[in-house]
Short mmCIF file of C-alpha atoms in Angstrom, two decimals:
data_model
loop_
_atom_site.label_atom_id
_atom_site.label_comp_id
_atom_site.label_asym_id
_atom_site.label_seq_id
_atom_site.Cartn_x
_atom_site.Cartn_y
_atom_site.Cartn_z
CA UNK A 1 -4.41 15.98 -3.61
CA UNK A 2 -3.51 15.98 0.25
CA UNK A 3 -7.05 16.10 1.84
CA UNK A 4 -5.98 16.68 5.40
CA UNK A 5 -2.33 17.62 6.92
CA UNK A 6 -1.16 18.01 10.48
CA UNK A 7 1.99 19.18 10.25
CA UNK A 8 4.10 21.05 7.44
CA UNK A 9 5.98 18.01 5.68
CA UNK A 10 6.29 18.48 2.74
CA UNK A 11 9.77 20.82 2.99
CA UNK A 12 12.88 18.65 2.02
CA UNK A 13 14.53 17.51 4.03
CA UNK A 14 18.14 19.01 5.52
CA UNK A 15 20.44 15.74 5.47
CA UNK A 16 22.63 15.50 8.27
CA UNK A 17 25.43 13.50 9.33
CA UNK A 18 25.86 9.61 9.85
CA UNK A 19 24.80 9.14 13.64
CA UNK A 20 27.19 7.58 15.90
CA UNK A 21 27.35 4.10 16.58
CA UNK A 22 26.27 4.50 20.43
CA UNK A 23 23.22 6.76 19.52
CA UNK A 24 19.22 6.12 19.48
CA UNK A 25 16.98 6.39 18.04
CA UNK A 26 13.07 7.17 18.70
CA UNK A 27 10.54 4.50 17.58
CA UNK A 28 7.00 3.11 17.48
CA UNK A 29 7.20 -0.48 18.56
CA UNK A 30 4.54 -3.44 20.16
CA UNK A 31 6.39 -5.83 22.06
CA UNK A 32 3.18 -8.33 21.55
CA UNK A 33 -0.12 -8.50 19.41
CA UNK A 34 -3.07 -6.40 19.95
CA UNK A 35 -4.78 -2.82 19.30
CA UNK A 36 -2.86 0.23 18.10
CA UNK A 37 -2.76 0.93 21.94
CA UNK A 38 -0.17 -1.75 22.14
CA UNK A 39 2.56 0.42 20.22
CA UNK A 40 4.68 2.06 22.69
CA UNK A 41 7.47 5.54 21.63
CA UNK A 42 10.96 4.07 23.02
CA UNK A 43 14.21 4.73 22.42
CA UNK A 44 16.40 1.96 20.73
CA UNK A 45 19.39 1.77 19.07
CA UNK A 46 20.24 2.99 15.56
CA UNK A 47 21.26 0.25 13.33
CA UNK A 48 24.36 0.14 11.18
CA UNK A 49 24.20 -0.65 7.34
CA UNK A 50 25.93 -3.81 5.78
CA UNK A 51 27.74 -4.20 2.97
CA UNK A 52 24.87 -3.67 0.84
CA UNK A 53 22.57 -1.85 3.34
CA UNK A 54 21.38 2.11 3.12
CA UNK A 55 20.98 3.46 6.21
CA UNK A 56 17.54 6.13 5.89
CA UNK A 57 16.96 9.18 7.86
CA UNK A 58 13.56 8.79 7.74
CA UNK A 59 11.10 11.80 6.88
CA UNK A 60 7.66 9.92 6.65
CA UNK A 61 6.48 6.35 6.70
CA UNK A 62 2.80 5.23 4.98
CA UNK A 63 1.03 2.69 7.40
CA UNK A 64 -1.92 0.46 5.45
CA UNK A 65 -4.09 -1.92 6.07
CA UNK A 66 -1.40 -4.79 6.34
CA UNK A 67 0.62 -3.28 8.87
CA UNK A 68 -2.68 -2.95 11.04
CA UNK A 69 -2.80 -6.54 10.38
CA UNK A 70 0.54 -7.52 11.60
CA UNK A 71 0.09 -4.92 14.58
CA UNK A 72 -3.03 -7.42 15.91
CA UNK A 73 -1.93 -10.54 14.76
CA UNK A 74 -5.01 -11.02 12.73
CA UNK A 75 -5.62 -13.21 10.86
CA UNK A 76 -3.70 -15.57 12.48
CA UNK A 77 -2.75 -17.11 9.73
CA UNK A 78 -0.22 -13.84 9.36
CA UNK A 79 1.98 -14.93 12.63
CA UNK A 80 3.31 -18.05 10.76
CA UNK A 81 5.62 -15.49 9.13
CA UNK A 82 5.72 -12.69 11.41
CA UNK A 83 5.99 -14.59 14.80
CA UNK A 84 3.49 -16.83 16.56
CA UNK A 85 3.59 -15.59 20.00
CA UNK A 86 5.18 -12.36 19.98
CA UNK A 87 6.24 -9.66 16.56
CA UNK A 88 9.97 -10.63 15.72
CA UNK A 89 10.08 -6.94 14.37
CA UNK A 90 8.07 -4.71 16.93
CA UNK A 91 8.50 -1.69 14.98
CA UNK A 92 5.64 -1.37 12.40
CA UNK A 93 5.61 -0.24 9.03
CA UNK A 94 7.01 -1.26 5.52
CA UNK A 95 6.94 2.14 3.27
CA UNK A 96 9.21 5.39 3.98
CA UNK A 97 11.10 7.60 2.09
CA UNK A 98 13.93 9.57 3.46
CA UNK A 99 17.40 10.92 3.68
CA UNK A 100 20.50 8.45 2.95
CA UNK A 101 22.45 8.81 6.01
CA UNK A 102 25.13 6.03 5.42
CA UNK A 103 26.04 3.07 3.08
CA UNK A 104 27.84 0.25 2.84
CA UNK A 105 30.82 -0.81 1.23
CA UNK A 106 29.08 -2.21 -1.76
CA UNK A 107 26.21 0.31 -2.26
CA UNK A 108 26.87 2.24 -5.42
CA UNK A 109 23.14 2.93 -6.55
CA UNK A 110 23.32 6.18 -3.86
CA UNK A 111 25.10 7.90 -1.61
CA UNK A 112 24.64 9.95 1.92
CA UNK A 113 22.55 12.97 1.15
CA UNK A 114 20.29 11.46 -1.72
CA UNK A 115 16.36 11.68 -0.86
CA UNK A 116 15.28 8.10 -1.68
CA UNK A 117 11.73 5.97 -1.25
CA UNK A 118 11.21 2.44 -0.80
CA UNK A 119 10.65 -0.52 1.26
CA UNK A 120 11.84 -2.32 4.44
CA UNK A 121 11.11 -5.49 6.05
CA UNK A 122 11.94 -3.98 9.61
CA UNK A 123 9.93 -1.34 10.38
CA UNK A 124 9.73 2.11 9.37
CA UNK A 125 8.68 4.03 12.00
CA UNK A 126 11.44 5.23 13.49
CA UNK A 127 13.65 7.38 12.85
CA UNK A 128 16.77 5.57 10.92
CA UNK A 129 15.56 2.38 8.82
CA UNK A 130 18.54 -0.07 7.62
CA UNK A 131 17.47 -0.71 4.40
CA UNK A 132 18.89 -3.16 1.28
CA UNK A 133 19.93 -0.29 -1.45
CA UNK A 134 17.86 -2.41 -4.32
CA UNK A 135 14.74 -1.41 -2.01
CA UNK A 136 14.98 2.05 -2.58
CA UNK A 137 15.36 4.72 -5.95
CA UNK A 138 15.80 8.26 -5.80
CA UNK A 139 12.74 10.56 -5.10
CA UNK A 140 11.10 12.21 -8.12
CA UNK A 141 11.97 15.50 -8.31
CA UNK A 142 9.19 18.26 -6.77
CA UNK A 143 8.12 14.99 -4.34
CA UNK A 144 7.31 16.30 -1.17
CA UNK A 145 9.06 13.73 1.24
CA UNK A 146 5.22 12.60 2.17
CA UNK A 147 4.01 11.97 -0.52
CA UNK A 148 7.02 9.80 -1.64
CA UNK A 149 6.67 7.47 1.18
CA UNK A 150 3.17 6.74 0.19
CA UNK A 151 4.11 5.16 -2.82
CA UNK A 152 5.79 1.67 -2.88
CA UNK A 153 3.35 -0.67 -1.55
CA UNK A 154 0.27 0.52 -2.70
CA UNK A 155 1.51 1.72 -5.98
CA UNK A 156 3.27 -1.80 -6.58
CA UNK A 157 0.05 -3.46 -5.90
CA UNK A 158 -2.02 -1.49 -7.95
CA UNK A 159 0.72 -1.43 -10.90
CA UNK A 160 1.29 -5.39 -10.79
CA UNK A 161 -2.06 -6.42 -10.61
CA UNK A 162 -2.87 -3.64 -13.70
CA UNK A 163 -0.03 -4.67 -15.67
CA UNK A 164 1.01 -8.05 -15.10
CA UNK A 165 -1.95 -9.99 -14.02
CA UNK A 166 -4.77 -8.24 -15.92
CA UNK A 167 -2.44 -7.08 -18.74
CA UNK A 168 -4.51 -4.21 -19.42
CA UNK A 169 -4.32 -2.52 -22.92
CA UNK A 170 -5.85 0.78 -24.65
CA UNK A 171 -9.95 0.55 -24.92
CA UNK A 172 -10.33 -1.90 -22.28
CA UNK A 173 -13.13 -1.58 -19.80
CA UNK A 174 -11.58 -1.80 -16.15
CA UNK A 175 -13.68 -1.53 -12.60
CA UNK A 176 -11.61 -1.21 -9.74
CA UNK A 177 -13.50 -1.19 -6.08
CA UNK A 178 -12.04 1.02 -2.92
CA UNK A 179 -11.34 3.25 -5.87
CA UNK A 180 -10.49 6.39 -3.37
CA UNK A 181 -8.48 4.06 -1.39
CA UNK A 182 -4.88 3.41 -0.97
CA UNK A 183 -4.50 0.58 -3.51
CA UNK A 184 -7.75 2.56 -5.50
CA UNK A 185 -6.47 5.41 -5.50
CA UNK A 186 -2.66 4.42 -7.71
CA UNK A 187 -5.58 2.04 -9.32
CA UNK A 188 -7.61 4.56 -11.46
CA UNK A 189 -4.75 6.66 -11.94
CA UNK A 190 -2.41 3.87 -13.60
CA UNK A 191 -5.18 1.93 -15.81
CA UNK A 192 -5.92 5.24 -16.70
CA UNK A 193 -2.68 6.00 -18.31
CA UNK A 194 -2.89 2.95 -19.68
CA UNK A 195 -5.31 4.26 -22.07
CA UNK A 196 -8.26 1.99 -20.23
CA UNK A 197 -11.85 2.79 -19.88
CA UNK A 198 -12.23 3.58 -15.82
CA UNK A 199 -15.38 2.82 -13.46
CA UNK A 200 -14.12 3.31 -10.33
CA UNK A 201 -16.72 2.20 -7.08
CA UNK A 202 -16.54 4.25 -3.69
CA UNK A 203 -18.82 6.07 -1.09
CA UNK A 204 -20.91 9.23 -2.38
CA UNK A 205 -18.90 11.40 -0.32
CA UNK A 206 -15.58 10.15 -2.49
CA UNK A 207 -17.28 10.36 -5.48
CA UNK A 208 -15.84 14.07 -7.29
CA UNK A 209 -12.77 12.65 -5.39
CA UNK A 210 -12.21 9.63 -7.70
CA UNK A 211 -13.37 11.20 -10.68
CA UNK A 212 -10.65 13.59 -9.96
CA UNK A 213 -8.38 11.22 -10.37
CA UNK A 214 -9.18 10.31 -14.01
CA UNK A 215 -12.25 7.84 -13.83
CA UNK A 216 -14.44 7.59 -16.84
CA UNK A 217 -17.06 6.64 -14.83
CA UNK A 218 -18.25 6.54 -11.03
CA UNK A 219 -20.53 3.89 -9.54
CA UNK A 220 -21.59 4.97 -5.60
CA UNK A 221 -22.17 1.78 -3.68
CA UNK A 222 -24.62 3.44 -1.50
CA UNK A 223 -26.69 4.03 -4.78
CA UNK A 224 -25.93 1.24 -7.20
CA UNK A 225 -24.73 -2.37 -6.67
CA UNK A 226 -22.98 -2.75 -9.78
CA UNK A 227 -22.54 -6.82 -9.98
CA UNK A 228 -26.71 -5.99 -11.15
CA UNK A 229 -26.19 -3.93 -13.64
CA UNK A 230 -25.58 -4.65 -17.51
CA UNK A 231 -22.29 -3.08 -17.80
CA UNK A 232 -19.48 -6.00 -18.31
CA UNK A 233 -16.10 -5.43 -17.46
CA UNK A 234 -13.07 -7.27 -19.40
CA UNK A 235 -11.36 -6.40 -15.64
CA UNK A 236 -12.27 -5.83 -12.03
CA UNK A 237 -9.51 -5.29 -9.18
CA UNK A 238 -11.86 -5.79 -6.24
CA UNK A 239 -10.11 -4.25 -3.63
CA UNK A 240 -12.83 -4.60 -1.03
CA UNK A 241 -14.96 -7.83 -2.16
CA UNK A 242 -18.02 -6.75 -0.67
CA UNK A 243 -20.26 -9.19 -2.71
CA UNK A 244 -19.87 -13.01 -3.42
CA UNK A 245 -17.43 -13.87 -6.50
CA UNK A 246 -20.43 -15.34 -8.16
CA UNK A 247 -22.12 -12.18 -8.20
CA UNK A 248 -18.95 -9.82 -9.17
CA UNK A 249 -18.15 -12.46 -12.03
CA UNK A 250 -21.80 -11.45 -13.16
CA UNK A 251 -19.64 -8.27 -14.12
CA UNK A 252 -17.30 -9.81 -15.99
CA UNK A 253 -17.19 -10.36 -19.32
CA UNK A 254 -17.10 -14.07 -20.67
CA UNK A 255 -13.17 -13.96 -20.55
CA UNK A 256 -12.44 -10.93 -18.01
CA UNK A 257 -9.75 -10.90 -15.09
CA UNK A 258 -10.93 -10.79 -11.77
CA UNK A 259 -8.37 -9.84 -9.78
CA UNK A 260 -9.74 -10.27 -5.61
CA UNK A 261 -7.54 -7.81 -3.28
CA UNK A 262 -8.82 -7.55 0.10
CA UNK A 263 -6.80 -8.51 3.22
CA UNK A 264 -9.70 -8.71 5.17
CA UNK A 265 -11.66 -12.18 6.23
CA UNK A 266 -12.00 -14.46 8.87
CA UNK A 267 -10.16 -13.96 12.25
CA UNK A 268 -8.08 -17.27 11.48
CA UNK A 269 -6.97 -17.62 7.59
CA UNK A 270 -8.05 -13.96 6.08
CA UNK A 271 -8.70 -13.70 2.73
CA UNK A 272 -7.43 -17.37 2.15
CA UNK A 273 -11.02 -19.15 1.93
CA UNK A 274 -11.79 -17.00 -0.87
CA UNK A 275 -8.50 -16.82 -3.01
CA UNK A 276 -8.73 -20.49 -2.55
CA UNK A 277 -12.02 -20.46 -4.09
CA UNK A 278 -11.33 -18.03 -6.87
CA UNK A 279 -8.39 -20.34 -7.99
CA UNK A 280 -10.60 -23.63 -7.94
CA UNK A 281 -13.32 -21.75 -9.71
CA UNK A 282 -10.48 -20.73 -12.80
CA UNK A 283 -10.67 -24.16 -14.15
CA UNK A 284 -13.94 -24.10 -14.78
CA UNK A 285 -14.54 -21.26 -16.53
CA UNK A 286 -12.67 -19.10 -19.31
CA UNK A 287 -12.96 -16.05 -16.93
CA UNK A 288 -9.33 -15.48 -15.16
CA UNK A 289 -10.16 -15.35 -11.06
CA UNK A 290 -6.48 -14.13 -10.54
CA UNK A 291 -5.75 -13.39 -6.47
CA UNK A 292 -2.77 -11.06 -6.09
CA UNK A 293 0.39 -11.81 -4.54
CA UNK A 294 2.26 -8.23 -5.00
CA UNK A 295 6.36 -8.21 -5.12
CA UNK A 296 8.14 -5.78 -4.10
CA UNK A 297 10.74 -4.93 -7.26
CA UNK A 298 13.06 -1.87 -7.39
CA UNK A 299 12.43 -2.03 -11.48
CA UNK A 300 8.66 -1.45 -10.89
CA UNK A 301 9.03 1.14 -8.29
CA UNK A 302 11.24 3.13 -10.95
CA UNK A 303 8.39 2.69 -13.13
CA UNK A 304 6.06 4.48 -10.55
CA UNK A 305 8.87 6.82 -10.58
CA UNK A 306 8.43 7.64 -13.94
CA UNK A 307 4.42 7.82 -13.93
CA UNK A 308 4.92 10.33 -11.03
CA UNK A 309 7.46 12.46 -12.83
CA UNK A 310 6.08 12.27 -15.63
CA UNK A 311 2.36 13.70 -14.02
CA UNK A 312 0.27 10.52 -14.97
CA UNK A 313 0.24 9.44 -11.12
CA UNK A 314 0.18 11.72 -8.34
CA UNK A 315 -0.13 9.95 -4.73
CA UNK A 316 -3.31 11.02 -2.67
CA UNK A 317 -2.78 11.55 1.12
CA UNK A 318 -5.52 11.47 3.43
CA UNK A 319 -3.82 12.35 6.63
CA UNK A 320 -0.43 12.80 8.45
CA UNK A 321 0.46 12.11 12.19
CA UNK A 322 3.54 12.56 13.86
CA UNK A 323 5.44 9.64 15.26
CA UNK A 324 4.30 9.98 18.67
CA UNK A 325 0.47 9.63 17.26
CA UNK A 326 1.36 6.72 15.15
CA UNK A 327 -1.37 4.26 17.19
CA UNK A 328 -3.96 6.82 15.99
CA UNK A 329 -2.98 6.49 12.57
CA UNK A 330 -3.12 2.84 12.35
CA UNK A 331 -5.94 2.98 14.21
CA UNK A 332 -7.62 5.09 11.65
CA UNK A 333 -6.32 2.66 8.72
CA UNK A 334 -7.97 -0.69 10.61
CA UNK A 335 -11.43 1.34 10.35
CA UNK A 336 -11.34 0.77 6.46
CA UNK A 337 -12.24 4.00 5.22
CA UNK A 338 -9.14 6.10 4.33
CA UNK A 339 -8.92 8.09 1.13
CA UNK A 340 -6.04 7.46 -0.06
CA UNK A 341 -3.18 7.31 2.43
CA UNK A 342 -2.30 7.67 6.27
CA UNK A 343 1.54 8.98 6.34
CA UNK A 344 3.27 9.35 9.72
CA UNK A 345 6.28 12.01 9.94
CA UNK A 346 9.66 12.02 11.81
#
């Protein structure tokens, strides 16, 4: 399902040896809020695991709509936890998967040489990532090293607000909106192996795209606004929240889930006004407005694990930059329209 590639990453990766302590490393990294021009390619140090750190050769790192976000500092509701003035992590990016290239005294989950895929909270593109080992589980075997890094945050969002906030069962009727997006994409394919009935909503141009991925049924925006139709949903993950709640819970059955997901919203508290309003509006009615707060767990990325293995989930990648072209790829991400994912290689 990789629409577009600009380089050949896919081989596996050759792991090499623990770098010294006194090496660098190259990275992307903003040493202050603004556009993707911001990011600069320096040369830092390489960081040395803890106890119960991994230290990751990283092959590829996904970039999404929240690490645009951070990049701006918009909303600015986001720099009450990722610095007011100034980044405390300049190096962007929170997916990656990768080579282990060192571990700590206590890591026993892998060792150097294992291909892994997780998480950080520091940045991941660069080209070593210091990792906690209970971010990361071992890459699913025939995984190109791209496609693995487009997995854990987009794939945990789409599988927690499936699973544990909509708890979506056989025969259920589920909409999900930005359907050939990032979030979309994992969307269709997991309430799909969850035996659900899919409508998924995108752009006529996406449309064979997401019905490739499983959906039952596609609704183009361009054609149909489907908050007027008569179709009722008993769930709707509205990844872009285009229309007013009042008229997507027009879609909703009289006790559906409406789960809102879209980062986007005012320049000062985001999505906030409206998750606020979704929860106030809960008590009144028997529909569940649910907003998502997604949690990074290594037991749910094994699960994605398995759903890839096992062929039920393949990730879609739009496009792949090299590091040094990383501002163009989060530049592309902030314009809202990728299918899929945006990976950058190392």
């Amino acid at each position: 399902m990789e629409a577009e590639q600009r380089s050949n990453p896919g081989a596996r990766l050759v792991p090499g040896a623990s770098p010294a302590r006194s090496a660098t490393m190259r990275a992307a990294v903003h040493q202050r809020y603004g556009p993707p021009s911001v990011l600069e390619s320096s040369r830092i140090g390489i960081p040395q695991p803890g106890p119960g750190d991994v230290l990751v050769q990283v092959g590829a790192a996904a970039v999404h709509i929240g690490d645009y976000f951070v990049l701006t500092g918009e909303p600015y509701v986001l720099r009450l936890a990722f610095g007011l003035r100034r980044p405390r992590h300049g190096i962007p990016g929170r997916d990656l998967a990768g080579v282990v290239a060192a571990v700590g005294k206590d890591v026993t989950t892998c060792r150097p040489g294992d291909e892994v895929f997780g998480w950080s909270t520091t940045g991941t593109l660069t080209e070593y990532a210091c990792v906690p080992a209970d971010h990361l589980v071992p890459v699913p075997a025939d995984l190109s090293v791209v496609s693995a890094a487009a997995v854990a945050t987009s794939g945990l969002t789409a599988l927690q607000a499936l699973r544990d906030i909509a708890g979506v069962r056989p025969g259920q009727s589920v909409l999900i909106t930005g359907a050939s997006g990032g979030v979309g994409s994992f969307a269709v394919q997991i309430a799909t192996a969850f035996g659900a009935e899919v409508t998924g909503v995108c752009s006529t141009r996406n449309v064979d795209l997401v019905r490739s991925l499983g959906a039952d049924h596609v609704v183009d925006y361009t054609q149909t606004d489907f908050t007027c139709s008569d179709t009722r949903y008993d769930v709707i993950l509205d990844n872009v929240e285009a229309r007013p709640l009042a008229a997507t819970r027009r879609a909703l059955t009289p006790t559906g889930t409406l789960i809102p997901n879209s980062g986007r919203g005012g320049r000062v508290l985001g999505p906030l006004g409206r998750i606020v309003t979704a929860r106030v509006l809960s008590v009144f009615t028997r529909q569940r407005l649910k907003p998502l707060l997604s949690v990074e767990k290594r037991q749910d990325l094994l699960t994605l694990a398995d759903l890839i293995a096992t062929g039920q989930v393949t990730p879609l990648i739009d496009r792949t930059y090299p590091l040094d072209e990383a501002a163009d790829a989060l530049r592309y991400v902030g314009a809202g329209h990728t299918r899929g994912k945006v990976v950058v290689t190392l």
